[in-house]
Tab-separated table of C-alpha atoms and ligand atoms in Angstrom:
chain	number	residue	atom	x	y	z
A	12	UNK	CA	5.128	-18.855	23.408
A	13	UNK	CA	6.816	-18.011	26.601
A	14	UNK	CA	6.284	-14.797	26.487
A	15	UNK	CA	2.355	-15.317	25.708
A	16	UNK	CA	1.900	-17.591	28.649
A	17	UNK	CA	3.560	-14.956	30.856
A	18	UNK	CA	1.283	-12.542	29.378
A	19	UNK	CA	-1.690	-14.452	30.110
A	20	UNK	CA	-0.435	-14.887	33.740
A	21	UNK	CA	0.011	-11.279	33.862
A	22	UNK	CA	-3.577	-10.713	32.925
A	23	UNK	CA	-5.634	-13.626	34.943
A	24	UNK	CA	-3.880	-11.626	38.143
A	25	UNK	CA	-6.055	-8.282	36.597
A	26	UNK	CA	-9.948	-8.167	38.016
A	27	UNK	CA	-12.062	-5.199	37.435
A	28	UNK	CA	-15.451	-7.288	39.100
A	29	UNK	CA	-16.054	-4.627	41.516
A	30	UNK	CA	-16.042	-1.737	38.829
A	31	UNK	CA	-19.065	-0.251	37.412
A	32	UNK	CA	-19.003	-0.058	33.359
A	33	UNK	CA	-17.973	2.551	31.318
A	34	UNK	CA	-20.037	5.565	30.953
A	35	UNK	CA	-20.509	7.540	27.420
A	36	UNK	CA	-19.409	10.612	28.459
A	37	UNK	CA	-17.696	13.708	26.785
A	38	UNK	CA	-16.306	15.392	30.326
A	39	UNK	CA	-12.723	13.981	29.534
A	40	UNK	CA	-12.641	14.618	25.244
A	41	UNK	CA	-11.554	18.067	23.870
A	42	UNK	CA	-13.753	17.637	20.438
A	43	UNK	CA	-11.942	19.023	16.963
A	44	UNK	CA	-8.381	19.427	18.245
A	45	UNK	CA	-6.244	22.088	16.408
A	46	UNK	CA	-2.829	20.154	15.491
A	47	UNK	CA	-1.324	21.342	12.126
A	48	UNK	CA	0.906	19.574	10.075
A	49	UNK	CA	3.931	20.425	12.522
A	50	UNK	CA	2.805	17.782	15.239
A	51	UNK	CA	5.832	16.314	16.429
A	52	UNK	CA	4.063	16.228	19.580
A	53	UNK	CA	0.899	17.846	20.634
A	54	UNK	CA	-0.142	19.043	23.792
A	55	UNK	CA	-2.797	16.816	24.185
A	56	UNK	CA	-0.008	14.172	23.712
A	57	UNK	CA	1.643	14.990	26.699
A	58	UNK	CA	-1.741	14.177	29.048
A	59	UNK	CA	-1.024	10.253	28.318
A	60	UNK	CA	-0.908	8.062	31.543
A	61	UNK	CA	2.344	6.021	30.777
A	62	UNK	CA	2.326	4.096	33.979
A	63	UNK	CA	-0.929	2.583	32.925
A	64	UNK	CA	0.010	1.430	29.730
A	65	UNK	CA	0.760	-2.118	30.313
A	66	UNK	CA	3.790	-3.648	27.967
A	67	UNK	CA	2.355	-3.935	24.686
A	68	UNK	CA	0.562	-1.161	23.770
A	69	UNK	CA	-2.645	-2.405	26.643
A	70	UNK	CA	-4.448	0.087	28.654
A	71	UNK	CA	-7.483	-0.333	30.637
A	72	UNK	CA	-9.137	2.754	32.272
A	73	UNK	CA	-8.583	2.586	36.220
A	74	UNK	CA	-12.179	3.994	37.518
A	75	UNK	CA	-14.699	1.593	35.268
A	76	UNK	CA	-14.682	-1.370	32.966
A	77	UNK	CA	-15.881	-1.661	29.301
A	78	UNK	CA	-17.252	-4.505	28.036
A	79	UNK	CA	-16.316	-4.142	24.863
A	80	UNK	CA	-12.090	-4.337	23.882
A	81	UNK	CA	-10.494	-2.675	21.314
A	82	UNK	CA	-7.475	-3.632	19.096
A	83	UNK	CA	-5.810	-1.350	16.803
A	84	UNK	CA	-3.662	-2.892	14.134
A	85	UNK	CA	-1.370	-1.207	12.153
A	86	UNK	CA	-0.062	-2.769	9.035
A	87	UNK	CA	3.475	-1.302	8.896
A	88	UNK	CA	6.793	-0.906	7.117
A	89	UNK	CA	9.495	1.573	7.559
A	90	UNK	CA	7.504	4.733	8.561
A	91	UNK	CA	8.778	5.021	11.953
A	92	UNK	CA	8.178	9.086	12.225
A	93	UNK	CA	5.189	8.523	11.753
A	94	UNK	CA	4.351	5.756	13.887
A	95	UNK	CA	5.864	7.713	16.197
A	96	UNK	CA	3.363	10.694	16.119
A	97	UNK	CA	0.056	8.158	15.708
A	98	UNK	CA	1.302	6.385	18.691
A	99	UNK	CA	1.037	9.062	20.928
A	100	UNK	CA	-1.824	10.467	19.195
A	101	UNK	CA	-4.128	7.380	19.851
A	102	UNK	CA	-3.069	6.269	23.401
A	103	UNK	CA	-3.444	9.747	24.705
A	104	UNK	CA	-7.273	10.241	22.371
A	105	UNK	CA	-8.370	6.563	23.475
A	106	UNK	CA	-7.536	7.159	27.258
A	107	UNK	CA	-9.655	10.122	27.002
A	108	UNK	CA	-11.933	7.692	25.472
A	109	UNK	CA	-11.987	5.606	28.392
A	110	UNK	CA	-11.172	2.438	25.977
A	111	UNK	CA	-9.699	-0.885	26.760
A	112	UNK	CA	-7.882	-1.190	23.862
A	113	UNK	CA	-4.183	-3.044	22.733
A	114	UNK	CA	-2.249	-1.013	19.716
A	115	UNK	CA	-0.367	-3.938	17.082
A	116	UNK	CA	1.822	-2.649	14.622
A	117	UNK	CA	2.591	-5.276	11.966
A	118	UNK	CA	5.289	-5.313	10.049
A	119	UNK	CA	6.185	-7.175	6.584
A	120	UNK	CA	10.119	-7.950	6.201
A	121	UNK	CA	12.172	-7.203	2.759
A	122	UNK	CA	12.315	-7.941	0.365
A	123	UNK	CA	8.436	-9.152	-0.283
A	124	UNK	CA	5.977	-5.975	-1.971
A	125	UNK	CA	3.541	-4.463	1.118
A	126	UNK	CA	0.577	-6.334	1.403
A	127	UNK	CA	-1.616	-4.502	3.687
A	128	UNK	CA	-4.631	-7.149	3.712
A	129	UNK	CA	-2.576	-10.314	4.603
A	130	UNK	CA	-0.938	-7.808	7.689
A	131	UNK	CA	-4.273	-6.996	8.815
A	132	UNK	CA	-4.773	-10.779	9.164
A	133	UNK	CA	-2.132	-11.017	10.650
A	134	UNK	CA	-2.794	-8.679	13.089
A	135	UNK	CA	-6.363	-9.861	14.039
A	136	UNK	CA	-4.876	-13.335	14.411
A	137	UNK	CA	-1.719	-12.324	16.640
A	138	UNK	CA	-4.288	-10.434	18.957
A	139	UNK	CA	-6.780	-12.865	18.850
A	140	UNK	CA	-3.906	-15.264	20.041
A	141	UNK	CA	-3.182	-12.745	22.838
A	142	UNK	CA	-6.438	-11.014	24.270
A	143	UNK	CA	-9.628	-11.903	23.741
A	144	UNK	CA	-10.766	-8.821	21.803
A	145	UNK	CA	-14.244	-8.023	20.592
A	146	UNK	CA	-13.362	-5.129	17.750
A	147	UNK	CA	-11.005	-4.269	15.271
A	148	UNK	CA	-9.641	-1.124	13.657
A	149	UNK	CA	-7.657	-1.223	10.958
A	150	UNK	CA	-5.730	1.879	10.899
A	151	UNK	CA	-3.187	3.628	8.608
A	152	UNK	CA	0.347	4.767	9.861
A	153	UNK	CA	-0.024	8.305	8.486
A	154	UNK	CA	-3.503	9.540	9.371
A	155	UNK	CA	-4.349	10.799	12.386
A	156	UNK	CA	-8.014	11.668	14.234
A	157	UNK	CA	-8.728	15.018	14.641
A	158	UNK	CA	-12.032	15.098	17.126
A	159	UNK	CA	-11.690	12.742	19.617
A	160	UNK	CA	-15.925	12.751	19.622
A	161	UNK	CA	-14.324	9.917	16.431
A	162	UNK	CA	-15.253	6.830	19.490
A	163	UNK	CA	-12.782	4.380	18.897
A	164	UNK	CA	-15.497	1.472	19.243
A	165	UNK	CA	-17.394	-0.852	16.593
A	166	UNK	CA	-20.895	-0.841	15.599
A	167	UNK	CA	-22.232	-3.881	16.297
A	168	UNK	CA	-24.691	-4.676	13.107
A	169	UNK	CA	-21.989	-3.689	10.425
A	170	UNK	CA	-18.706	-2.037	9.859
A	171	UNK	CA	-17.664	0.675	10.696
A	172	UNK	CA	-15.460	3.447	8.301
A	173	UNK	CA	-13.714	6.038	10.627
A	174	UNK	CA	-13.319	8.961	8.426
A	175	UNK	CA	-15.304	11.054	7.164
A	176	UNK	CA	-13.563	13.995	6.549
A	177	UNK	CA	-9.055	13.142	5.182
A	178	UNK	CA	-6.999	16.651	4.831
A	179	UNK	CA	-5.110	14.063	1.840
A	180	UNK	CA	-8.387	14.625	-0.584
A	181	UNK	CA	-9.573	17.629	-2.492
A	182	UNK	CA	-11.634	19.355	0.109
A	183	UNK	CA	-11.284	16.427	2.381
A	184	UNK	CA	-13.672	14.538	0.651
A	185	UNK	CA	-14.152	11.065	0.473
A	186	UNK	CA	-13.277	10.238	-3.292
A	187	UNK	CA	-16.142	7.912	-3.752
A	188	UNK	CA	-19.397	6.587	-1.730
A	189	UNK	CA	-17.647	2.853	-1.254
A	190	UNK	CA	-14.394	3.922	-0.006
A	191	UNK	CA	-13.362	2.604	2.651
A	192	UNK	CA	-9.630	3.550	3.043
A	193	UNK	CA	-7.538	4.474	5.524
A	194	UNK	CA	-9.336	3.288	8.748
A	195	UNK	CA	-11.801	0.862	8.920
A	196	UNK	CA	-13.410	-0.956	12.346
A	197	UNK	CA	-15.150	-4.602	12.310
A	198	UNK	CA	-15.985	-6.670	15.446
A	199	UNK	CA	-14.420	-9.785	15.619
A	200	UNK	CA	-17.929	-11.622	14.447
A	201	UNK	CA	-17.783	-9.154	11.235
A	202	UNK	CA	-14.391	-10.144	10.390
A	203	UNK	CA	-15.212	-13.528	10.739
A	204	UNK	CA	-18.050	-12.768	8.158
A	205	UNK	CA	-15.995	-11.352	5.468
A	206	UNK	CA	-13.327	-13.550	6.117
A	207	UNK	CA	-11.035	-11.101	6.894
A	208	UNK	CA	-9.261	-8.880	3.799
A	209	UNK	CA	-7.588	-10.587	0.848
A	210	UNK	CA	-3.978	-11.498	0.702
A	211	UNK	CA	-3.551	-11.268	-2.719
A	212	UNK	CA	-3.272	-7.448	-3.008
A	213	UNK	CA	0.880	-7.023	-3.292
A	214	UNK	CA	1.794	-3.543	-3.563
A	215	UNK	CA	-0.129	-0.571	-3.207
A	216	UNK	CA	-4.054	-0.304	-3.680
A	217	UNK	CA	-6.939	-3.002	-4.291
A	218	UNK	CA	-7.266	-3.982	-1.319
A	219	UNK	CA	-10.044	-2.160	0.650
A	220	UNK	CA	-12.084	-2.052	-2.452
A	221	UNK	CA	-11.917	-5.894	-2.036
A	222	UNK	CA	-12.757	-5.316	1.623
A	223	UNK	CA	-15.647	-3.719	0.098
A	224	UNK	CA	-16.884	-6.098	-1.427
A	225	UNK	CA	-16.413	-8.865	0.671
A	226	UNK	CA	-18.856	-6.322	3.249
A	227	UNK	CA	-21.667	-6.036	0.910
A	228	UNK	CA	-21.786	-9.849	-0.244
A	229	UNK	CA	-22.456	-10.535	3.467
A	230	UNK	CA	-25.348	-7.928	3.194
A	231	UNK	CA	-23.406	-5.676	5.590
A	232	UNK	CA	-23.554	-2.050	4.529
A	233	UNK	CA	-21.143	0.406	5.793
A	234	UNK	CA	-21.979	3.181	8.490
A	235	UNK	CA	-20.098	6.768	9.200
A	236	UNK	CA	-20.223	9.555	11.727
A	237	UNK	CA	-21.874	12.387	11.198
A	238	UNK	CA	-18.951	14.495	8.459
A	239	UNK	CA	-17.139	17.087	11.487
A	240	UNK	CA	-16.347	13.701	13.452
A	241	UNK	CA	-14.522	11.373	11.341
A	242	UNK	CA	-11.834	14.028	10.489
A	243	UNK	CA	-8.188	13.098	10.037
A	244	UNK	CA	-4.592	14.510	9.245
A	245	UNK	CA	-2.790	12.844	6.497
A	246	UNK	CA	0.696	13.290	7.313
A	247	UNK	CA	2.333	13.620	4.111
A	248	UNK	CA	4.737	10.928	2.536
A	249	UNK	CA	6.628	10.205	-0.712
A	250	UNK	CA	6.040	6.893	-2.297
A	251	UNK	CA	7.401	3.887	-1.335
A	252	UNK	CA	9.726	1.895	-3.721
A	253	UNK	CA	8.538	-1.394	-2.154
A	254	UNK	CA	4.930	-0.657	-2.224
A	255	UNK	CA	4.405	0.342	-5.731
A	256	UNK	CA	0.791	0.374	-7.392
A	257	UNK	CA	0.018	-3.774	-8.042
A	258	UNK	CA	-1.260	-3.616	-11.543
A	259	UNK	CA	-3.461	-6.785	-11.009
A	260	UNK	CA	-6.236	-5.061	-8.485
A	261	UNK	CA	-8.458	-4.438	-10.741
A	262	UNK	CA	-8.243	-7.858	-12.547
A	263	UNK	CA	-8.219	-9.660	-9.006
A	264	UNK	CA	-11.292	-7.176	-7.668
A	265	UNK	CA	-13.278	-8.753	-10.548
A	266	UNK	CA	-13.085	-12.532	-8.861
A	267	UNK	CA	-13.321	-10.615	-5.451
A	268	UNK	CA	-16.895	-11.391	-4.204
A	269	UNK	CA	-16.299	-15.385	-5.703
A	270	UNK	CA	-12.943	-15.661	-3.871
A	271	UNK	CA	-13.955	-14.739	-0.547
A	272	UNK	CA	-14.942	-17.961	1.044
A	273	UNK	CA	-11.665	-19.660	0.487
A	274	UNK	CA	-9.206	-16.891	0.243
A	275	UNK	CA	-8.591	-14.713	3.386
A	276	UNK	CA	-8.210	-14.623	7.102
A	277	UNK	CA	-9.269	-19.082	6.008
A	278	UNK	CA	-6.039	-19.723	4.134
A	279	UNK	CA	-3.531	-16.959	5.439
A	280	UNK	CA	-0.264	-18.132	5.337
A	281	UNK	CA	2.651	-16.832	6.988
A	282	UNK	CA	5.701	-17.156	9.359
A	283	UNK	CA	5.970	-14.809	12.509
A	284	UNK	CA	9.195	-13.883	12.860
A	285	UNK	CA	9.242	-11.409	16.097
A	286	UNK	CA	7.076	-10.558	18.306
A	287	UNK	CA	8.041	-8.104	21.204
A	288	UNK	CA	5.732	-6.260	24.306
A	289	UNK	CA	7.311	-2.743	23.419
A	290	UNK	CA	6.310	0.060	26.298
A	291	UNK	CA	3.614	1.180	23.929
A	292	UNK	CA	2.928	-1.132	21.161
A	293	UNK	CA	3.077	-4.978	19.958
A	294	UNK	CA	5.434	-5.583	17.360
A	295	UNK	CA	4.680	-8.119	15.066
A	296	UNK	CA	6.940	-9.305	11.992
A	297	UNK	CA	6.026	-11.500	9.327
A	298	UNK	CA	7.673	-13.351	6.050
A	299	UNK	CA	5.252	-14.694	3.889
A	300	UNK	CA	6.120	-15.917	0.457
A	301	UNK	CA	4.960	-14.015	-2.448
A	302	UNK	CA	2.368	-15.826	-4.763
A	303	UNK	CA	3.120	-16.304	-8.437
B	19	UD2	C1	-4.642	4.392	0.613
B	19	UD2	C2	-5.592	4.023	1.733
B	19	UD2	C3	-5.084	2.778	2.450
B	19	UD2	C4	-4.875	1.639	1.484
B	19	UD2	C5	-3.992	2.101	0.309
B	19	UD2	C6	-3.937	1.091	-0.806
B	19	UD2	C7	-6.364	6.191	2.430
B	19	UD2	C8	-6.348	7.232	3.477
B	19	UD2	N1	-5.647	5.129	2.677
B	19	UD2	O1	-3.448	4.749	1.249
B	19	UD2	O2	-5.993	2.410	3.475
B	19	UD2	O3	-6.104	1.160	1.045
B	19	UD2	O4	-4.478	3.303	-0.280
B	19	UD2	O5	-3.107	0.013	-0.537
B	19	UD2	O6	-7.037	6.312	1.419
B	19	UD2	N2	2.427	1.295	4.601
B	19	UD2	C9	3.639	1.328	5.301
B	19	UD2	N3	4.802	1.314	4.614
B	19	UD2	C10	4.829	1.250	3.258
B	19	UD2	C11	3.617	1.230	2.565
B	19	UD2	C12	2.430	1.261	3.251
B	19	UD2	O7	3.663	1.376	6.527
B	19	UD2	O8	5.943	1.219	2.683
B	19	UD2	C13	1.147	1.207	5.352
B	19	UD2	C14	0.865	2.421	6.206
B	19	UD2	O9	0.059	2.042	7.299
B	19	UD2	C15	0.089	3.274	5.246
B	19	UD2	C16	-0.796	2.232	4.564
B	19	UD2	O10	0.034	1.088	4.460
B	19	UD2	O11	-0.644	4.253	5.901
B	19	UD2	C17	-1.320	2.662	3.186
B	19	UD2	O12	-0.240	2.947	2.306
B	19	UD2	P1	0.024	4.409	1.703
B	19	UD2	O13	-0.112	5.393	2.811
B	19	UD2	O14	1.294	4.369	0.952
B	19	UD2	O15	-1.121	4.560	0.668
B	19	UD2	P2	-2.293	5.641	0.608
B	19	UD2	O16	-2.069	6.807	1.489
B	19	UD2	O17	-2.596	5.929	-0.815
């Protein structure tokens, strides 16, 4: 708690009053960009502005304000290559962006199975707790945009699915209408709405389909980018031994639409273990007990 109070000190001393807001404009993006599977480090990397990258993973264009703030979270566990790589990726596409944004990577300690939906929570309530953000993006460790044109922003009336286009699918192509994998962006009034994901889904998969339909029982319907926007890189991995495929999700997405006004971001439960301002993320890390 120390460390949040001197964070919110840190920020009261920040005014951007006599700034004019943000303009949509495409003068500072590149469009597709043309990294390959070899992307330690791209060139368009290497144009981020480190000294404006506040302590935590917070950046806040210099020449205009947006009304609008952005937090990425990324529900994480031992995949630091490429955390690496989307790090660098995103602050150097969302300062093109002109965003104010904060990145949160969220970790899960051993030995408990992944649980991607309860660190999503987790996420949007440690940076609720920290700024007062207006939009959300969950995002996966291992994909990566490809056109920055992909505006890292929310749409207001529902959410939002990033990709369009994922170099891990035949042809790129999304494997069914509802899917909404890999990244996904609600406001903070959306999230609200669906009550935030499950956090029942231990292991791997289940979990955005529940997202799913948590979205449609509050009449919310999903909306895309046109397909050449929403392109992304799927770095490749191997599989993870403690994120194997839960072999309830289909039995729990069958109670999914009846469970989600009491199970969710309304009965998370969990103990935060770390939390550090690293130069250009948060780090979160959790323990939560594994339900029977
Ligand atoms: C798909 C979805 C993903 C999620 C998952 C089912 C796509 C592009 N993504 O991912 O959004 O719905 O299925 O659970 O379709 N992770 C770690 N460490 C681990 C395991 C997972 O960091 O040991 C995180 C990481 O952010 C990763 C994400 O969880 O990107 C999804 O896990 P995955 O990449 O193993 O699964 P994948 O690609 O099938």
């Amino acid at each position: 708690s120390d460390v949040l109070q001197q964070e919110t000190i840190h920020w009261s001393s920040y005014t951007d009053k006599d700034l004019a807001l943000c303009k949509k404009t495409i003068r500072h993006l590149h469009g597709r960009m043309n990294t390959s599977l070899d992307v330690k480090a791209t060139d368009y990397d290497k144009q981020i502005v480190l000294a404006d990258i506040k302590y935590g993973g917070i950046y806040r264009p210099r020449d205009c304000k947006q009304k609008d703030s952005v937090a990425i979270v990324i529900p994480y566990r031992d995949r630091i290559e490429h955390l690496n790589i989307l790090i660098n990726h995103l602050h150097a596409m969302l300062q093109r962006q002109k965003l104010y944004y904060g990145i949160y990577v969220v970790e899960m300690s051993l030995p408990v199975q992944f649980n991607r939906g309860l660190l999503a929570n987790a996420g949007f309530m440690t940076a609720q707790s920290i700024g007062t953000y207006s939009c959300y993006i969950i995002h996966d460790v291992d994909l990566l945009p490809l056109n920055d044109f992909n505006e890292y922003k929310c749409s207001p009336n529902n959410p939002k699915h990033l990709v369009t286009k994922n170099s891990k699918f035949k042809n790129d192509a999304l494997p069914y209408t509802d899917y909404i994998g890999g990244v996904l962006a609600l406001t903070t009034e959306q999230y609200y709405r669906v009550n935030g994901f499950s956090n029942l889904y231990f292991g791997w998969g289940g979990e955005d389909d529940d997202m799913h339909l948590r979205i449609k029982a509050r009449n919310f319907t999903i909306v895309r980018n046109a397909e050449h926007i929403g392109v992304y890189l799927a770095l490749p991995h191997n599989g993870d031994s403690s994120n194997p495929p839960n072999p309830y999700r289909d039995l729990l997405l069958q109670q999914g639409a009846y469970r989600m006004n009491v199970e969710g971001l309304s009965s998370i439960s969990y103990i935060r273990k770390s939390l550090e301002f690293r130069q250009l993320y948060t780090w979160v890390l959790i323990d939560c007990v594994e339900s029977e």
